[in-house]
Amino acid sequence: MASLWGGIELGGTKCICIVGSGPEDIRAEARFPTTSPPETLSRCAEFFRPWQTLLTAIGIASFGPVDLNPASPTWGYITSTPKPGWANTDVAGVLRSALDLPVEMDTDVNGAALGEYRWGAAQGLDTFVYLTIGTGIGGGGMVGGRLMHGLVHPEMGHIRIPHDREADPFPGRCPFHGDCLEGLASGPALEARWGQRPETLPPDHPAWPLEAHYLALALVNFICVLSPQRIILGGGVMQQHHLFPPIRAKVQELLAGYIRAPELLSDVEHYILPPALGDRAGVLGALALAQCAVAEK
Ligand code: ADP
Ligand code: ZN
């Protein structure tokens, strides 16, 4: 019998849990809203309980910021998140003690990046970015074949981009920085600026050219800093697939032919693209995290 693993994608809005060994072998799946930490984490534990003896390890891909320093006493905690009730929450420890299984954890975006690397749109690459545009904006991925970590972990959603307040008077809604990228272009930022949920805005609404403009500015920064071989854009807001062509065009316009890579000049459709694993990238990546953790030990 194939070994089984557990994967948890803990998002700012919803939580997804699966049991399986890969995209073709998912034995159970549950989705529920991310409410308070005790309620959400016990729902996760209850989901895995019937599988407990069959599981090798659990992987968690979580919204953040998260403490990923193995030497830290608060490894596996969500730290300074603006999400009410979740700051300083011991996510990994609670699940490890509830299920008595090894637990591996990374950011939601590094999880999704690993899922796409294993089974999706980043196979065979060693340097790429996975960006989610959802409740928050976050980026992860690999540099030189390793998931990006560092001092803490990248916080690509909180970069500063040009904000023309005459064209867009919305002040931004990041509680830490106001008009950082997340403050201007996350799902809740769209909702606050336009007074309706982004999923209800029609494709010809002025929200979308502005959104593509901000995202393209951000991508150009990531391209210049990291030189990714591909950029995958996921998250709820990118369900608006009509955003891809204007984002690609604006990236090309902003780079102005300076970076002489065919991927950027003539094959940009395969350079900036949606996750091949769709909205399961994060949770499958969590499963892959669990598998890597066991393989490394
Ligand atoms: P999470 O952030 O919990 O991982 P999502 O990536 O689904 O979850 O992001 C949720 C955000 O994306 C919300 O702000 C929601 O309004 C927005 N969103 C969800 N679906 C769509 C859609 N089809 N079009 C535009 N925005 C969407
Ligand atoms: Zn910010």
XYZ file of N, CA and C and ligand atoms in Angstrom, residues 157-158 160 174-178 180-183, ligand 2:
37
model
N 4.527 40.540 -0.881
C 3.291 41.331 -0.912
C 3.456 42.717 -0.323
N 4.535 42.917 0.419
C 4.646 44.194 1.132
C 5.681 45.121 0.500
N 6.931 48.171 -1.914
C 6.303 49.458 -2.260
C 6.383 49.612 -3.774
N -3.211 48.102 4.000
C -2.334 47.260 4.816
C -2.209 47.917 6.193
N -2.535 47.176 7.264
C -2.458 47.803 8.591
C -1.037 48.203 8.980
N -0.032 47.622 8.328
C 1.351 47.976 8.647
C 1.871 49.093 7.747
N 1.503 49.069 6.442
C 2.153 49.977 5.486
C 1.199 50.810 4.640
N -0.088 50.690 4.846
C -1.005 51.465 4.000
C -0.971 50.980 2.574
N 1.242 49.586 0.496
C 2.151 48.596 -0.103
C 1.352 47.808 -1.155
N 2.024 46.869 -1.846
C 1.336 46.101 -2.897
C 0.067 45.435 -2.360
N 0.178 44.752 -1.218
C -0.998 44.086 -0.639
C -2.085 45.096 -0.277
N -1.658 46.247 0.255
C -2.606 47.288 0.632
C -3.371 47.824 -0.558
Zn 2.069 45.900 3.862
